[in-house]
Coordinates of C-alpha atoms and ligand atoms in Angstrom, one line a residue:
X747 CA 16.1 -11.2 0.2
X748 CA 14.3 -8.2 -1.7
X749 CA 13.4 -5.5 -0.7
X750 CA 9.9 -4.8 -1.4
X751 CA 6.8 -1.9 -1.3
X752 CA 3.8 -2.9 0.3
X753 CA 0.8 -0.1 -0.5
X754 CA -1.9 -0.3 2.4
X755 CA -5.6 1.2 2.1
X756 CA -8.8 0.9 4.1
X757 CA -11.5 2.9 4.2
X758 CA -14.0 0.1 6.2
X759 CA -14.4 -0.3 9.7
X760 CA -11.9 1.9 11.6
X761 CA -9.2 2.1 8.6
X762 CA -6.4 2.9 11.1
X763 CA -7.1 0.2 13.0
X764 CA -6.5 -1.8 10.1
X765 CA -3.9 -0.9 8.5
X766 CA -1.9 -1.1 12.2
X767 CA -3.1 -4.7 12.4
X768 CA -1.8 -5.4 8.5
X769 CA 1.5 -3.8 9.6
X770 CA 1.6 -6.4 12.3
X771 CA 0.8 -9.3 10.3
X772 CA 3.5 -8.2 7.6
X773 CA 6.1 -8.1 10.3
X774 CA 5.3 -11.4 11.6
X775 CA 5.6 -12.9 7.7
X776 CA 8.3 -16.3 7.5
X777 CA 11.7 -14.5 7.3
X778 CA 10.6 -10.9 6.5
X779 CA 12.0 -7.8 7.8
X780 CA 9.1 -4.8 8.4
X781 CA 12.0 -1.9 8.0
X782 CA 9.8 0.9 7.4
X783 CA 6.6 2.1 7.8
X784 CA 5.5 5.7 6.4
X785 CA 2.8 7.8 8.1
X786 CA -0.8 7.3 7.4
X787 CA -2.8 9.6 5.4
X788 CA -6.4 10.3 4.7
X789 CA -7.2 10.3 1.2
X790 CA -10.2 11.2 -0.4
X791 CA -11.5 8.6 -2.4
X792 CA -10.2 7.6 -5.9
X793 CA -12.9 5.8 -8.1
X794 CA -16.7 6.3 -6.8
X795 CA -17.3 8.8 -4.9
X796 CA -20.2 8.1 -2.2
X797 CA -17.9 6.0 0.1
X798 CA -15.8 7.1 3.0
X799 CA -12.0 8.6 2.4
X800 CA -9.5 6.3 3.2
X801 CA -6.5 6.0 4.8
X802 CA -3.2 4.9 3.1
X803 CA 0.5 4.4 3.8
X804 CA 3.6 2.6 2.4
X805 CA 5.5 -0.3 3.8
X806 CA 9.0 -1.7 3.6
X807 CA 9.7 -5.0 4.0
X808 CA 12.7 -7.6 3.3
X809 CA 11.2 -10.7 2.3
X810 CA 12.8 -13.6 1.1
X811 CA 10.0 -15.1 -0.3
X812 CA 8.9 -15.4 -4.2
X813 CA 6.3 -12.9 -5.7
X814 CA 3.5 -15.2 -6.4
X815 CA 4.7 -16.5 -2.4
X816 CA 3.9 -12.9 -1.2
X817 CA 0.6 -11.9 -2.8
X818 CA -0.6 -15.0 -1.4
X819 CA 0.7 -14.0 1.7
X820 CA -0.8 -10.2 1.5
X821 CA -4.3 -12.1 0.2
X822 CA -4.3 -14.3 2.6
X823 CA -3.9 -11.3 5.3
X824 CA -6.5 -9.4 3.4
X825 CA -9.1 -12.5 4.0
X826 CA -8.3 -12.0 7.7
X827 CA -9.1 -9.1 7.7
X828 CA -12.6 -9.7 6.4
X829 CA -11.9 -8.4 3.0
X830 CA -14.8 -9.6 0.7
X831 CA -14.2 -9.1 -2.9
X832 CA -17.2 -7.1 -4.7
X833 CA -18.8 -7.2 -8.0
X834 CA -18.5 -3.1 -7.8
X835 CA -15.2 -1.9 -9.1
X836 CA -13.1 0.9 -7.2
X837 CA -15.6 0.0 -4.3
X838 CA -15.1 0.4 -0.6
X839 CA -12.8 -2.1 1.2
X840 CA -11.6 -3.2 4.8
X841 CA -8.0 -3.7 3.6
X842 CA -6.1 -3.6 0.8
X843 CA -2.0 -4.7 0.2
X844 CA -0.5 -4.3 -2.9
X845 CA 2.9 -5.2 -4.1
X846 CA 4.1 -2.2 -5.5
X847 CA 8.1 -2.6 -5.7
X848 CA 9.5 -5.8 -5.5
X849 CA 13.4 -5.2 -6.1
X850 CA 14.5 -4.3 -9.6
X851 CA 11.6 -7.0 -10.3
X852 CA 9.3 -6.3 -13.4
X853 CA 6.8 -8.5 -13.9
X854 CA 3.5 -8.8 -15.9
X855 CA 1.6 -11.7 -15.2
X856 CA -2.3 -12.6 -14.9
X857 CA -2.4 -12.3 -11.2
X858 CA 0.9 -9.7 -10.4
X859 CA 2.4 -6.6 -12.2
X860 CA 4.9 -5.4 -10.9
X861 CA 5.4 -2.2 -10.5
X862 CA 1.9 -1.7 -9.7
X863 CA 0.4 -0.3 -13.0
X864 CA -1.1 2.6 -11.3
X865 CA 1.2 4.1 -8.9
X866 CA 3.4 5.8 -11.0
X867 CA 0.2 8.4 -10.8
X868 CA -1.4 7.8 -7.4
X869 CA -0.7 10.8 -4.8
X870 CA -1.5 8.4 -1.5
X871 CA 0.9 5.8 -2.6
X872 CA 4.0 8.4 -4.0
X873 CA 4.2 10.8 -1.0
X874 CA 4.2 7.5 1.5
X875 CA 6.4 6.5 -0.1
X876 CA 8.8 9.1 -0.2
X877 CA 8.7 9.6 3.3
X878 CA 10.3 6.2 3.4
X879 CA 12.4 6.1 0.3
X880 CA 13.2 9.5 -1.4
X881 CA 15.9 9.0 -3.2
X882 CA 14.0 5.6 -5.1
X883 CA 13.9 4.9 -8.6
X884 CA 11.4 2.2 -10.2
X885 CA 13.1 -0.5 -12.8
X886 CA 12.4 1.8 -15.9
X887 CA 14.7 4.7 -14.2
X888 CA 12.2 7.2 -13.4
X889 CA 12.7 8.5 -10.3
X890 CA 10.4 9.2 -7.6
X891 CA 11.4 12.8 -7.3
X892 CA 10.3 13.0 -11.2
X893 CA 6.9 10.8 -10.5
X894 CA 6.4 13.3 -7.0
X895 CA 6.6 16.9 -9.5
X896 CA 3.7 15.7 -11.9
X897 CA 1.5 14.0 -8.9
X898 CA 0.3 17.3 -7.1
X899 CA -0.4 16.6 -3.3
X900 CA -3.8 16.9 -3.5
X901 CA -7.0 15.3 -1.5
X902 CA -4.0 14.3 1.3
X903 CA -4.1 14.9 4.9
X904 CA -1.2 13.5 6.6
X905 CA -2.9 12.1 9.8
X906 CA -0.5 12.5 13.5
X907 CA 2.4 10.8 14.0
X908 CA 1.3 9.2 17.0
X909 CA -1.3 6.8 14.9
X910 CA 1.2 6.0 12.1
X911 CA 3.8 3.0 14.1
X912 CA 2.0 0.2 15.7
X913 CA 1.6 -0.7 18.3
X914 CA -0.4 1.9 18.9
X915 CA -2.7 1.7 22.0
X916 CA -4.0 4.9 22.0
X917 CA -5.3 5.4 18.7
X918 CA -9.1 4.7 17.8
X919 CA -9.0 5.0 14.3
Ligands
ROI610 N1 -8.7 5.5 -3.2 C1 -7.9 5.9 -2.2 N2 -7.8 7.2 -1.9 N3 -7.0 5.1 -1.6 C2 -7.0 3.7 -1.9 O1 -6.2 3.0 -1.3 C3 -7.9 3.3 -2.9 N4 -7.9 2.0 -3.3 C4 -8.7 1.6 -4.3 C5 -9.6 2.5 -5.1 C6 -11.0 1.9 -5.0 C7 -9.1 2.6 -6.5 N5 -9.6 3.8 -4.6 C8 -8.7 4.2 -3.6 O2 -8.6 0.3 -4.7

């Protein structure tokens, strides 16, 4: 069992929604945990910038399953969620779930690296995830708290509560 961190991101037909439904599918994974789920944040966009903001958050989950095992897992979850891969890089997307901890794991391979090669410097995926995990260092041994003081919290709204834990009834997205 590992435990891993899951990045989520949607800015494509009712993002909130999304993301809810991706938690739900990661908790119902073959022998995974969903411990933790951090609240959900609007972001403004990173890459292009004529497309909507998006909302992100972080996700813990014990897994027992192999890397490779799990992005075909989160892929295959993606696909459900009418993901459609562009030509247009950084473009706009229904839902995206990246691996971005798996354990003590590093790993560079053609289809997973692990940890995700841009997080180290990605505001919506550090401060989700130190909601969840302050006190976390990635494999190299620099700490979040070190990664958190040179990633200013900037284009971040931390959305209510309320939306942030499915299930979640009330909330529209
Ligand atoms: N920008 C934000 N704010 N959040 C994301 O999840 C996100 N994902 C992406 C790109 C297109 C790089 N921009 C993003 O893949």
């Amino acid at each position: 069992m590992q435990r891993v961190y899951i990045g989520l991101g949607s800015n494509l037909a009712q993002p909130q929604q999304q993301l809810t439904a991706a938690l739900q599918a990661l908790a119902a994974l073959p022998g995974c945990q969903l411990q933790q789920v951090s609240s959900f944040y609007l972001s403004d966009p990173l890459g292009p910038a004529d497309q909507p903001h998006y909302v992100n958050a972080v996700a813990a989950l014990d897994c027992p399953l192999q890397p490779l095992e799990l992005l075909d897992a989160l892929q295959a979850i993606e696909q459900q969620h009418g993901r459609v891969r562009k030509a247009e890089r950084w473009g706009p997307r229904t839902l995206d779930l990246d691996i971005l901890l798996f354990g003590e794991l590093q790993l560079d391979e053609e289809r997973l690296t692990v940890p995700h090669y841009h997080m180290h410097a990605r505001a919506f995926v550090l401060y989700p995830l130190a909601e969840i995990a302050a006190d976390l260092a990635l494999p190299d041994g620099r700490t979040l708290a070190d990664l958190l003081a040179a990633c200013p919290f900037e284009g971040l709204e931390r959305l209510a509560d309320a939306c942030a834990q499915p299930p979640d009834p009330g909330c529209t997205g």
